């Protein structure tokens, strides 16, 4: 029987750290206000037996472990939205270990194949906890939230974990049927038409999921969420415009980028400010990431590359007043 919200054990680290160490993981104590902050210095330098030196001192604290190292190295797919769990397993592959997090999300465990840490995979509420980072193991407890619990599998399954599909394979899994673009475009247009009347993103998500049920076959839920995230991004950034607005009309042709939400978001932003401009313009990637609410400048750079490849944006080379900034122009 699985207990999803057990009473916190007062000796979590002292009792259970050995189980993970026996499976070849490099464990160390975590805790603090959020229950997952490393409590020791140089935790990235912990080896297979270092935990024994701190077990008594941190007996009642939580269990953390290093991703991507050890005899049975682990990579974790961290899913915030429970609606994406089944689709994530379709994309990244099945795994015998599924852990429910205190926030009711999921950790899907895979054998590491050298994956690096990735936050916001493809713009979704999915992180890949890879080499160089840490993860928190059951039955660790987060104050006011609950425990990490095994929904499927247990510690003994760590040695049998499969490798996750690589990102390229995952993308191919999403796009494996030829009709996905038509359904994606239809869902995107539908979400654009109703987003203005939605108060929260979950409301738009629920409507999109219901609409998706009418497709044959339906899109994966992870693809539905990708569309929802893209449209909601327009709304919160003030770029949500549809036919009848006095700001800007969205050219139906740009919906071919609906499976590239970052590129589409950037294009709409550029159209809003530069559509009528006849002279080249520069893109300050640092400022643009702030405007779009993106934490990483590389998302802007990658989106620019996609737009150039899609013939929506042309790089004219360096110019401007300083002759050092790349100049661009929008293409019809």
Tab-separated table of C-alpha atoms in Angstrom:
chain	number	residue	atom	x	y	z
A	1	UNK	CA	0.000	0.000	0.000
A	2	UNK	CA	1.343	3.425	-0.971
A	3	UNK	CA	0.957	6.242	1.532
A	4	UNK	CA	1.196	9.482	-0.419
A	5	UNK	CA	1.399	11.835	2.556
A	6	UNK	CA	3.073	9.961	5.378
A	7	UNK	CA	3.968	11.516	8.692
A	8	UNK	CA	7.569	12.754	8.447
A	9	UNK	CA	10.121	10.348	9.890
A	10	UNK	CA	12.325	11.945	12.546
A	11	UNK	CA	15.326	9.926	11.365
A	12	UNK	CA	15.017	10.111	7.598
A	13	UNK	CA	18.706	10.436	6.755
A	14	UNK	CA	19.955	8.092	9.463
A	15	UNK	CA	17.448	5.410	8.498
A	16	UNK	CA	17.248	5.589	4.711
A	17	UNK	CA	20.468	7.127	3.344
A	18	UNK	CA	22.173	3.746	3.507
A	19	UNK	CA	19.549	2.247	1.162
A	20	UNK	CA	20.431	4.702	-1.593
A	21	UNK	CA	24.163	4.448	-0.922
A	22	UNK	CA	23.919	0.668	-1.276
A	23	UNK	CA	22.468	1.241	-4.752
A	24	UNK	CA	25.517	3.266	-5.759
A	25	UNK	CA	24.213	6.828	-5.309
A	26	UNK	CA	26.272	9.579	-3.676
A	27	UNK	CA	24.000	10.846	-0.896
A	28	UNK	CA	24.204	13.844	1.428
A	29	UNK	CA	21.819	15.658	3.808
A	30	UNK	CA	19.460	18.371	2.585
A	31	UNK	CA	16.894	20.453	4.451
A	32	UNK	CA	16.302	24.064	5.404
A	33	UNK	CA	13.052	25.983	4.960
A	34	UNK	CA	12.247	24.345	1.629
A	35	UNK	CA	13.514	20.922	2.657
A	36	UNK	CA	15.934	20.563	-0.243
A	37	UNK	CA	18.905	22.849	0.417
A	38	UNK	CA	22.291	21.090	0.827
A	39	UNK	CA	23.317	21.203	4.483
A	40	UNK	CA	26.996	20.424	3.944
A	41	UNK	CA	29.788	22.200	2.127
A	42	UNK	CA	31.364	20.609	-0.922
A	43	UNK	CA	28.366	18.341	-1.422
A	44	UNK	CA	29.303	17.973	-5.087
A	45	UNK	CA	32.520	16.287	-3.930
A	46	UNK	CA	30.768	13.605	-1.884
A	47	UNK	CA	31.700	10.052	-2.806
A	48	UNK	CA	30.076	6.679	-2.157
A	49	UNK	CA	30.906	6.593	1.575
A	50	UNK	CA	31.208	10.265	2.567
A	51	UNK	CA	27.660	10.270	3.923
A	52	UNK	CA	28.764	8.066	6.823
A	53	UNK	CA	30.784	10.966	8.245
A	54	UNK	CA	27.680	13.153	8.615
A	55	UNK	CA	24.916	10.625	9.222
A	56	UNK	CA	24.731	11.081	12.981
A	57	UNK	CA	24.906	14.876	12.832
A	58	UNK	CA	22.105	15.150	10.243
A	59	UNK	CA	20.109	12.090	11.299
A	60	UNK	CA	16.697	13.767	11.035
A	61	UNK	CA	17.293	15.676	7.794
A	62	UNK	CA	16.310	14.818	4.238
A	63	UNK	CA	18.182	12.774	1.648
A	64	UNK	CA	19.737	14.401	-1.388
A	65	UNK	CA	21.876	12.739	-4.019
A	66	UNK	CA	24.050	13.782	-6.936
A	67	UNK	CA	22.569	13.317	-10.380
A	68	UNK	CA	24.551	11.555	-13.066
A	69	UNK	CA	27.290	10.005	-10.915
A	70	UNK	CA	27.884	6.794	-8.992
A	71	UNK	CA	27.617	3.097	-9.759
A	72	UNK	CA	24.011	3.508	-10.914
A	73	UNK	CA	23.838	7.179	-12.009
A	74	UNK	CA	20.373	8.722	-12.204
A	75	UNK	CA	18.753	11.418	-14.358
A	76	UNK	CA	15.330	12.664	-13.275
A	77	UNK	CA	12.541	14.179	-15.354
A	78	UNK	CA	10.878	16.662	-12.986
A	79	UNK	CA	7.247	17.384	-13.925
A	80	UNK	CA	5.346	20.178	-12.185
A	81	UNK	CA	2.008	19.648	-13.935
A	82	UNK	CA	0.446	16.241	-13.118
A	83	UNK	CA	-1.442	16.365	-16.433
A	84	UNK	CA	1.872	15.943	-18.264
A	85	UNK	CA	3.028	12.768	-16.498
A	86	UNK	CA	1.603	10.190	-18.923
A	87	UNK	CA	2.687	12.163	-21.973
A	88	UNK	CA	6.177	12.636	-20.540
A	89	UNK	CA	6.563	8.876	-20.187
A	90	UNK	CA	5.433	8.448	-23.788
A	91	UNK	CA	8.115	10.896	-24.851
A	92	UNK	CA	11.041	10.049	-22.568
A	93	UNK	CA	10.215	6.360	-22.193
A	94	UNK	CA	8.771	4.108	-19.510
A	95	UNK	CA	10.521	3.787	-16.160
A	96	UNK	CA	9.939	1.546	-13.143
A	97	UNK	CA	10.362	4.451	-10.686
A	98	UNK	CA	7.751	7.185	-10.387
A	99	UNK	CA	7.978	9.447	-7.333
A	100	UNK	CA	5.271	11.898	-6.319
A	101	UNK	CA	6.717	15.216	-5.152
A	102	UNK	CA	5.272	17.272	-2.278
A	103	UNK	CA	3.712	19.657	-4.828
A	104	UNK	CA	1.844	16.689	-6.405
A	105	UNK	CA	4.119	16.715	-9.423
A	106	UNK	CA	6.316	13.800	-10.415
A	107	UNK	CA	9.916	12.665	-10.613
A	108	UNK	CA	10.521	10.022	-13.275
A	109	UNK	CA	13.836	8.261	-12.696
A	110	UNK	CA	16.110	7.057	-15.528
A	111	UNK	CA	19.635	5.740	-15.763
A	112	UNK	CA	21.919	8.634	-16.643
A	113	UNK	CA	23.370	8.768	-20.118
A	114	UNK	CA	25.266	11.987	-19.459
A	115	UNK	CA	22.256	14.319	-19.690
A	116	UNK	CA	22.904	17.825	-18.402
A	117	UNK	CA	20.567	19.881	-16.250
A	118	UNK	CA	17.819	21.512	-18.347
A	119	UNK	CA	15.225	23.872	-16.899
A	120	UNK	CA	11.939	24.323	-18.768
A	121	UNK	CA	12.350	21.618	-21.414
A	122	UNK	CA	10.896	23.004	-24.649
A	123	UNK	CA	9.220	25.815	-22.709
A	124	UNK	CA	7.141	23.381	-20.649
A	125	UNK	CA	6.880	22.854	-16.907
A	126	UNK	CA	9.350	19.987	-17.175
A	127	UNK	CA	12.950	20.058	-15.958
A	128	UNK	CA	15.651	17.488	-16.609
A	129	UNK	CA	17.722	17.042	-13.460
A	130	UNK	CA	20.958	15.826	-14.961
A	131	UNK	CA	24.653	15.712	-14.233
A	132	UNK	CA	25.927	18.449	-11.954
A	133	UNK	CA	22.710	18.897	-10.009
A	134	UNK	CA	20.932	17.254	-7.118
A	135	UNK	CA	17.657	15.509	-6.437
A	136	UNK	CA	15.717	14.767	-3.259
A	137	UNK	CA	14.801	11.160	-2.479
A	138	UNK	CA	11.850	9.565	-0.644
A	139	UNK	CA	10.802	9.656	2.134
A	140	UNK	CA	12.183	13.193	2.475
A	141	UNK	CA	9.704	15.753	3.792
A	142	UNK	CA	9.126	19.411	2.868
A	143	UNK	CA	7.583	21.550	5.627
A	144	UNK	CA	3.958	22.535	5.030
A	145	UNK	CA	3.886	20.568	1.768
A	146	UNK	CA	4.393	16.865	2.347
A	147	UNK	CA	6.701	14.009	1.460
A	148	UNK	CA	8.406	12.556	-1.581
A	149	UNK	CA	6.777	9.153	-2.062
A	150	UNK	CA	7.179	6.183	-4.367
A	151	UNK	CA	4.060	5.824	-6.511
A	152	UNK	CA	5.681	3.033	-8.489
A	153	UNK	CA	8.890	1.151	-7.817
A	154	UNK	CA	11.329	1.459	-4.928
A	155	UNK	CA	14.994	1.861	-4.083
A	156	UNK	CA	15.806	-1.653	-5.294
A	157	UNK	CA	14.731	-0.714	-8.840
A	158	UNK	CA	17.526	1.853	-9.220
A	159	UNK	CA	19.906	-0.738	-10.667
A	160	UNK	CA	17.332	-1.633	-13.344
A	161	UNK	CA	16.512	1.863	-14.580
A	162	UNK	CA	16.398	2.319	-18.372
A	163	UNK	CA	18.069	5.224	-20.123
A	164	UNK	CA	15.738	8.037	-21.102
A	165	UNK	CA	15.240	8.909	-24.736
A	166	UNK	CA	17.540	11.665	-25.869
A	167	UNK	CA	16.079	15.087	-26.665
A	168	UNK	CA	16.177	14.562	-30.428
A	169	UNK	CA	14.361	11.259	-30.097
A	170	UNK	CA	11.859	12.917	-27.780
A	171	UNK	CA	11.139	15.571	-30.393
A	172	UNK	CA	10.626	12.856	-32.995
A	173	UNK	CA	8.252	11.058	-30.643
A	174	UNK	CA	6.127	14.188	-30.346
A	175	UNK	CA	5.991	14.623	-34.123
A	176	UNK	CA	5.723	11.004	-35.221
A	177	UNK	CA	2.390	11.362	-37.028
A	178	UNK	CA	2.135	13.524	-40.129
A	179	UNK	CA	-1.166	15.187	-39.175
A	180	UNK	CA	0.100	16.766	-35.962
A	181	UNK	CA	0.603	20.170	-37.598
A	182	UNK	CA	-3.047	20.476	-38.632
A	183	UNK	CA	-4.327	19.627	-35.157
A	184	UNK	CA	-1.698	21.839	-33.550
A	185	UNK	CA	-2.709	24.820	-35.693
A	186	UNK	CA	-6.398	24.244	-34.994
A	187	UNK	CA	-5.791	24.108	-31.256
A	188	UNK	CA	-3.568	27.186	-31.391
A	189	UNK	CA	-6.259	29.212	-33.171
A	190	UNK	CA	-8.881	27.998	-30.706
A	191	UNK	CA	-6.758	29.004	-27.717
A	192	UNK	CA	-6.136	32.432	-29.250
A	193	UNK	CA	-9.883	32.925	-29.597
A	194	UNK	CA	-10.707	32.179	-25.947
A	195	UNK	CA	-7.587	33.229	-24.022
A	196	UNK	CA	-8.798	36.776	-23.429
A	197	UNK	CA	-11.739	35.495	-21.392
A	198	UNK	CA	-9.631	33.132	-19.267
A	199	UNK	CA	-8.603	34.423	-15.859
A	200	UNK	CA	-5.817	31.909	-15.183
A	201	UNK	CA	-3.676	29.616	-17.330
A	202	UNK	CA	-5.308	26.491	-15.888
A	203	UNK	CA	-8.662	27.672	-17.234
A	204	UNK	CA	-7.206	27.906	-20.731
A	205	UNK	CA	-5.492	24.546	-20.261
A	206	UNK	CA	-8.732	22.814	-19.273
A	207	UNK	CA	-10.540	24.247	-22.295
A	208	UNK	CA	-7.699	23.177	-24.600
A	209	UNK	CA	-7.718	19.643	-23.197
A	210	UNK	CA	-11.469	19.414	-23.788
A	211	UNK	CA	-11.055	20.713	-27.345
A	212	UNK	CA	-8.262	18.210	-27.957
A	213	UNK	CA	-10.610	15.322	-27.133
A	214	UNK	CA	-12.432	16.082	-30.375
A	215	UNK	CA	-9.327	15.503	-32.511
A	216	UNK	CA	-8.745	12.104	-34.077
A	217	UNK	CA	-6.360	11.091	-32.729
A	218	UNK	CA	-5.892	13.636	-29.912
A	219	UNK	CA	-2.563	15.384	-29.467
A	220	UNK	CA	-0.352	14.294	-26.596
A	221	UNK	CA	-1.125	16.323	-23.489
A	222	UNK	CA	2.448	17.592	-23.475
A	223	UNK	CA	1.841	19.090	-26.935
A	224	UNK	CA	-1.431	20.634	-25.751
A	225	UNK	CA	0.403	22.247	-22.845
A	226	UNK	CA	3.031	23.584	-25.219
A	227	UNK	CA	0.327	25.387	-27.217
A	228	UNK	CA	-1.352	26.672	-24.049
A	229	UNK	CA	1.950	27.997	-22.682
A	230	UNK	CA	2.641	29.792	-25.949
A	231	UNK	CA	-0.767	31.486	-26.108
A	232	UNK	CA	-0.743	32.359	-22.418
A	233	UNK	CA	2.654	33.953	-22.906
A	234	UNK	CA	1.101	36.324	-25.442
A	235	UNK	CA	-1.599	37.265	-22.967
A	236	UNK	CA	0.667	38.070	-20.032
A	237	UNK	CA	3.055	39.994	-22.303
A	238	UNK	CA	0.251	42.035	-23.846
A	239	UNK	CA	0.766	40.615	-27.344
A	240	UNK	CA	-2.425	38.561	-27.544
A	241	UNK	CA	-4.149	39.913	-30.641
A	242	UNK	CA	-6.754	38.406	-32.932
A	243	UNK	CA	-8.853	39.611	-35.822
A	244	UNK	CA	-10.822	42.705	-34.844
A	245	UNK	CA	-8.184	44.186	-32.540
A	246	UNK	CA	-6.814	47.608	-33.382
A	247	UNK	CA	-3.245	46.601	-32.524
A	248	UNK	CA	-2.082	43.920	-34.912
A	249	UNK	CA	-3.469	40.988	-36.839
A	250	UNK	CA	-1.706	37.660	-36.628
A	251	UNK	CA	-0.829	36.383	-40.097
A	252	UNK	CA	-2.105	32.821	-40.345
A	253	UNK	CA	1.161	31.819	-42.047
A	254	UNK	CA	3.154	32.349	-38.873
A	255	UNK	CA	1.158	29.534	-37.281
A	256	UNK	CA	3.554	27.179	-39.045
A	257	UNK	CA	5.813	28.061	-36.106
A	258	UNK	CA	3.257	26.934	-33.524
A	259	UNK	CA	5.435	23.935	-32.639
A	260	UNK	CA	8.287	26.368	-31.901
A	261	UNK	CA	6.663	28.533	-29.209
A	262	UNK	CA	9.777	30.566	-28.354
A	263	UNK	CA	10.343	31.530	-31.982
A	264	UNK	CA	6.663	32.340	-32.431
A	265	UNK	CA	6.598	34.479	-29.283
A	266	UNK	CA	9.668	36.417	-30.420
A	267	UNK	CA	8.228	36.902	-33.912
A	268	UNK	CA	4.966	38.331	-32.574
A	269	UNK	CA	6.960	40.707	-30.375
A	270	UNK	CA	9.120	41.829	-33.316
A	271	UNK	CA	6.053	42.296	-35.508
A	272	UNK	CA	4.437	44.437	-32.857
A	273	UNK	CA	7.369	46.850	-32.690
A	274	UNK	CA	8.960	46.606	-36.146
A	275	UNK	CA	6.300	45.477	-38.637
A	276	UNK	CA	6.045	48.944	-40.219
A	277	UNK	CA	9.740	49.735	-39.961
A	278	UNK	CA	11.607	50.181	-43.243
A	279	UNK	CA	15.099	50.349	-41.758
A	280	UNK	CA	17.062	47.504	-40.111
A	281	UNK	CA	16.879	47.040	-36.366
A	282	UNK	CA	19.002	45.407	-33.679
A	283	UNK	CA	17.813	42.871	-31.106
A	284	UNK	CA	19.221	43.426	-27.632
A	285	UNK	CA	19.044	39.859	-26.341
A	286	UNK	CA	19.473	40.843	-22.691
A	287	UNK	CA	16.579	43.313	-22.844
A	288	UNK	CA	14.463	40.973	-24.945
A	289	UNK	CA	14.722	38.138	-22.422
A	290	UNK	CA	13.355	40.532	-19.777
A	291	UNK	CA	10.509	41.708	-22.026
A	292	UNK	CA	9.502	38.122	-22.754
A	293	UNK	CA	10.003	36.933	-19.190
A	294	UNK	CA	12.694	34.436	-20.172
A	295	UNK	CA	15.438	33.747	-17.670
A	296	UNK	CA	18.057	32.662	-20.181
A	297	UNK	CA	19.391	34.833	-23.022
A	298	UNK	CA	20.094	31.675	-25.013
A	299	UNK	CA	16.352	31.233	-25.537
A	300	UNK	CA	16.356	34.532	-27.435
A	301	UNK	CA	19.411	33.503	-29.457
A	302	UNK	CA	17.894	30.116	-30.307
A	303	UNK	CA	14.582	31.723	-31.289
A	304	UNK	CA	16.404	34.146	-33.609
A	305	UNK	CA	18.104	31.183	-35.267
A	306	UNK	CA	14.770	29.435	-35.821
A	307	UNK	CA	13.233	32.568	-37.369
A	308	UNK	CA	16.190	32.953	-39.728
A	309	UNK	CA	15.945	29.285	-40.753
A	310	UNK	CA	12.202	29.713	-41.320
A	311	UNK	CA	12.830	32.776	-43.544
A	312	UNK	CA	10.893	35.031	-41.176
A	313	UNK	CA	13.939	37.106	-40.191
A	314	UNK	CA	17.069	38.118	-42.095
A	315	UNK	CA	20.464	38.777	-40.522
A	316	UNK	CA	22.047	41.701	-42.376
A	317	UNK	CA	25.356	41.516	-40.533
A	318	UNK	CA	26.901	43.992	-38.132
A	319	UNK	CA	25.979	47.653	-38.449
A	320	UNK	CA	24.172	50.449	-36.659
A	321	UNK	CA	25.869	53.353	-34.906
A	322	UNK	CA	28.525	51.185	-33.285
A	323	UNK	CA	28.975	48.880	-36.291
A	324	UNK	CA	29.156	46.045	-33.751
A	325	UNK	CA	25.504	45.047	-33.356
A	326	UNK	CA	23.862	42.598	-35.733
A	327	UNK	CA	21.086	44.186	-37.787
A	328	UNK	CA	17.899	42.400	-38.809
A	329	UNK	CA	14.828	42.898	-40.921
A	330	UNK	CA	11.518	41.066	-40.946
A	331	UNK	CA	10.738	39.070	-44.058
A	332	UNK	CA	7.325	38.811	-45.656
